[in-house]
C-alpha atoms as an extended CHARMM CRD file, in Angstrom:
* protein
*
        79  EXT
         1         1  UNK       CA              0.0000000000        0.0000000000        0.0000000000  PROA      1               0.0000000000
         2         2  UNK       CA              1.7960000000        3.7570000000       -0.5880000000  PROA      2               0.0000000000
         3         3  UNK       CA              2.6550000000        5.2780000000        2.2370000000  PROA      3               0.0000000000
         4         4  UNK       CA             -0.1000000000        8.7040000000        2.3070000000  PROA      4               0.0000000000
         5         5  UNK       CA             -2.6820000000        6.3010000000        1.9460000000  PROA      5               0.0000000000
         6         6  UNK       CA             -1.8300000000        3.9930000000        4.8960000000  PROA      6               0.0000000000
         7         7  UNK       CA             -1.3120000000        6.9570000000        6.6550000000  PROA      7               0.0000000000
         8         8  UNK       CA             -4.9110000000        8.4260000000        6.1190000000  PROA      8               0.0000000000
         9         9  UNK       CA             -6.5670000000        4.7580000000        6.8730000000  PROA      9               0.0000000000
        10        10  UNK       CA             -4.0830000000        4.1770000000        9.7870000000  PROA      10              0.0000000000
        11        11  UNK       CA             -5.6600000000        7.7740000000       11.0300000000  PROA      11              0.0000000000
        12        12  UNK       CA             -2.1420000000        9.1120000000       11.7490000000  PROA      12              0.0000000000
        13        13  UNK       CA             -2.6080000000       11.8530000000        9.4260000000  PROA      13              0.0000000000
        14        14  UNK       CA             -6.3950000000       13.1080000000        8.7660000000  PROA      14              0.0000000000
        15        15  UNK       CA             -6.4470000000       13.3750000000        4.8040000000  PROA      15              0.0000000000
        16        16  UNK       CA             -3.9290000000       11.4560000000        1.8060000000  PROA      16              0.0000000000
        17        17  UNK       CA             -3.9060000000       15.6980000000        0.7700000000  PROA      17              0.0000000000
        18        18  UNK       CA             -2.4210000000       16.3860000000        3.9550000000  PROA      18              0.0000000000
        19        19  UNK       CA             -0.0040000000       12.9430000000        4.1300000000  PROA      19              0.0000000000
        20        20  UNK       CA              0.8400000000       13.6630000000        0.3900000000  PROA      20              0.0000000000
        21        21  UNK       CA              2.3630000000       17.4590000000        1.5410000000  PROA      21              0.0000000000
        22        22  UNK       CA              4.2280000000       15.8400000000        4.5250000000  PROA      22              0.0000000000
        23        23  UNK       CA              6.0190000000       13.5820000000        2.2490000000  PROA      23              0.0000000000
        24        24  UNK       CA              6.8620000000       15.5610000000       -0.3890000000  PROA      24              0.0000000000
        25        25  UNK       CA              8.1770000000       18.4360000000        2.5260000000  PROA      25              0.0000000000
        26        26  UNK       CA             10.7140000000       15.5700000000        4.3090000000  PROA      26              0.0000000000
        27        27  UNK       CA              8.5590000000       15.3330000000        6.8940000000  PROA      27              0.0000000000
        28        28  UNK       CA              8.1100000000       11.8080000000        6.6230000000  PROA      28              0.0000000000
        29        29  UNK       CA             10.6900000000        8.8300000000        7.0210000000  PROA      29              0.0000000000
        30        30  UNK       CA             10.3990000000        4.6540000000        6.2680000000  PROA      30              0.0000000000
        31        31  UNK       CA             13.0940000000        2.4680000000        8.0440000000  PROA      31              0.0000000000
        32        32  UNK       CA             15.6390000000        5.5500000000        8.7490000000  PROA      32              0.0000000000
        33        33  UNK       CA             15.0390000000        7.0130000000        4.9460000000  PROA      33              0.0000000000
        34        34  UNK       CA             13.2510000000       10.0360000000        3.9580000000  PROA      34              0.0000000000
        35        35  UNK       CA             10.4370000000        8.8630000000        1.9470000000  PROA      35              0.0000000000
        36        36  UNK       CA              7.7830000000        9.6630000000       -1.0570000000  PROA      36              0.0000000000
        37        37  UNK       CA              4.3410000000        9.3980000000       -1.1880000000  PROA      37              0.0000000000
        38        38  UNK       CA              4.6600000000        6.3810000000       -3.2260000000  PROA      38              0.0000000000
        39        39  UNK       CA              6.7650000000        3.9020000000       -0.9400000000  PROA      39              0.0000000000
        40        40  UNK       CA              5.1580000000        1.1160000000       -0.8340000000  PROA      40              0.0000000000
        41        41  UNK       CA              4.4470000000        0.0940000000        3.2360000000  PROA      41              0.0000000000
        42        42  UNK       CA              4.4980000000       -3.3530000000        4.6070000000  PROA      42              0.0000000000
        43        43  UNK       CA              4.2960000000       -5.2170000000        7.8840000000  PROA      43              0.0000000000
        44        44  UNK       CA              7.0420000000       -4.1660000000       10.2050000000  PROA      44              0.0000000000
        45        45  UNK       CA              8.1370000000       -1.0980000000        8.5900000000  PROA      45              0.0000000000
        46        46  UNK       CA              9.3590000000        1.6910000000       10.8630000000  PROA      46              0.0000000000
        47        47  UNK       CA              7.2780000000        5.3490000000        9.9270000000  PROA      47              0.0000000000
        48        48  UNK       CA              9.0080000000        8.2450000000       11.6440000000  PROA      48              0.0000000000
        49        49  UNK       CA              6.6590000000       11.1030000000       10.9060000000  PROA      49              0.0000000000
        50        50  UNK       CA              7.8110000000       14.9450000000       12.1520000000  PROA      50              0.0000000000
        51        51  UNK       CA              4.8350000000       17.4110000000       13.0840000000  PROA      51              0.0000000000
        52        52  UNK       CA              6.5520000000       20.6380000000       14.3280000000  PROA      52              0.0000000000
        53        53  UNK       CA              8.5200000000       20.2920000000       16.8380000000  PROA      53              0.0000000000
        54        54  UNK       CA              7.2120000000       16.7320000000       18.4330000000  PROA      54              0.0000000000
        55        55  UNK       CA              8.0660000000       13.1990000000       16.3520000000  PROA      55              0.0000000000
        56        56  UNK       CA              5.6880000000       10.6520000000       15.8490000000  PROA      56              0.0000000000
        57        57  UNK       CA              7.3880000000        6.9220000000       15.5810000000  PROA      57              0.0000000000
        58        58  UNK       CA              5.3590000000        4.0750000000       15.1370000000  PROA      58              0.0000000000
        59        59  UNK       CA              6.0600000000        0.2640000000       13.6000000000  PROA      59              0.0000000000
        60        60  UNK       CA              3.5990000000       -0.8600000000       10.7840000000  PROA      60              0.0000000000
        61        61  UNK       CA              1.5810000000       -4.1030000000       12.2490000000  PROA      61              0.0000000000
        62        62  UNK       CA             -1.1840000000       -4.7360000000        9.8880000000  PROA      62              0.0000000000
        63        63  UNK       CA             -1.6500000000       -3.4370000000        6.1180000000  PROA      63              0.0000000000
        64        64  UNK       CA             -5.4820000000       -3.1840000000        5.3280000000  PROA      64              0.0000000000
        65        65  UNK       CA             -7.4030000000       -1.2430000000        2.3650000000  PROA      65              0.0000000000
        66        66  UNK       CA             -9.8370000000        0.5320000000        4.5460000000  PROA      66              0.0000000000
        67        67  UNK       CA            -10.7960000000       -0.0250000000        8.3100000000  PROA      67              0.0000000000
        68        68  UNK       CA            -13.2430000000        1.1000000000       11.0860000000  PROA      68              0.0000000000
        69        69  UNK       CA            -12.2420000000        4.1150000000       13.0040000000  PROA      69              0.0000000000
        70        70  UNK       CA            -11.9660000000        1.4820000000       16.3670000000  PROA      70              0.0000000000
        71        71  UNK       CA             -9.5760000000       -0.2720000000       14.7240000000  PROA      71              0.0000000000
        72        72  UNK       CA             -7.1970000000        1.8750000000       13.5590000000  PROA      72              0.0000000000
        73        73  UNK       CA             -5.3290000000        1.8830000000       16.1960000000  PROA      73              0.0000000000
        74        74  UNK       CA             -4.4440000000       -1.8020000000       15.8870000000  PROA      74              0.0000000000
        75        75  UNK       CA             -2.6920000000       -1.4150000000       12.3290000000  PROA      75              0.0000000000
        76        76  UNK       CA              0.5830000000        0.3100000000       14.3240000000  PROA      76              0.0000000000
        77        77  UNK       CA              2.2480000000        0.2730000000       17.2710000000  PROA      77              0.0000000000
        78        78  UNK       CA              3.6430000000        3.4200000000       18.9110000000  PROA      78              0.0000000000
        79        79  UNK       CA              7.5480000000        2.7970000000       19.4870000000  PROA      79              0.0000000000
């Protein structure tokens, strides 16, 4: 799956407009590498995303299509 759209169904980022922008900006990193909209994202990746001055780290568990808003939580795990 690319990366802004497992980032809008994972609900760490609100809208694939918003995730797209991120990515192209830097903002966004797979396994260590700064990384484009369309990475492709699999099971145990590490996404490292930067909002402002906080970072967001989490490791990929679970790569679905589209998912209830009580269960995205269980696609990543915050590391």
């Amino acid at each position: 799956m690319r990366l802004d759209k497992y980032l809008k169904v994972s609900r760490l980022i609100k809208r694939r407009t918003v995730a797209n922008e991120a990515c192209d900006a830097g903002r966004v990193m797979v396994n260590g590498k700064t990384a484009r909209a369309s990475v492709q994202v699999k099971e145990g990746d590490i996404i490292e995303i930067a909002f402002g001055t906080k970072s967001v780290k989490v490791e990929v568990l679970d790569v679905q299509e589209t998912t209830k808003k009580n269960d995205a939580a269980q696609l990543y795990r915050y590391i």
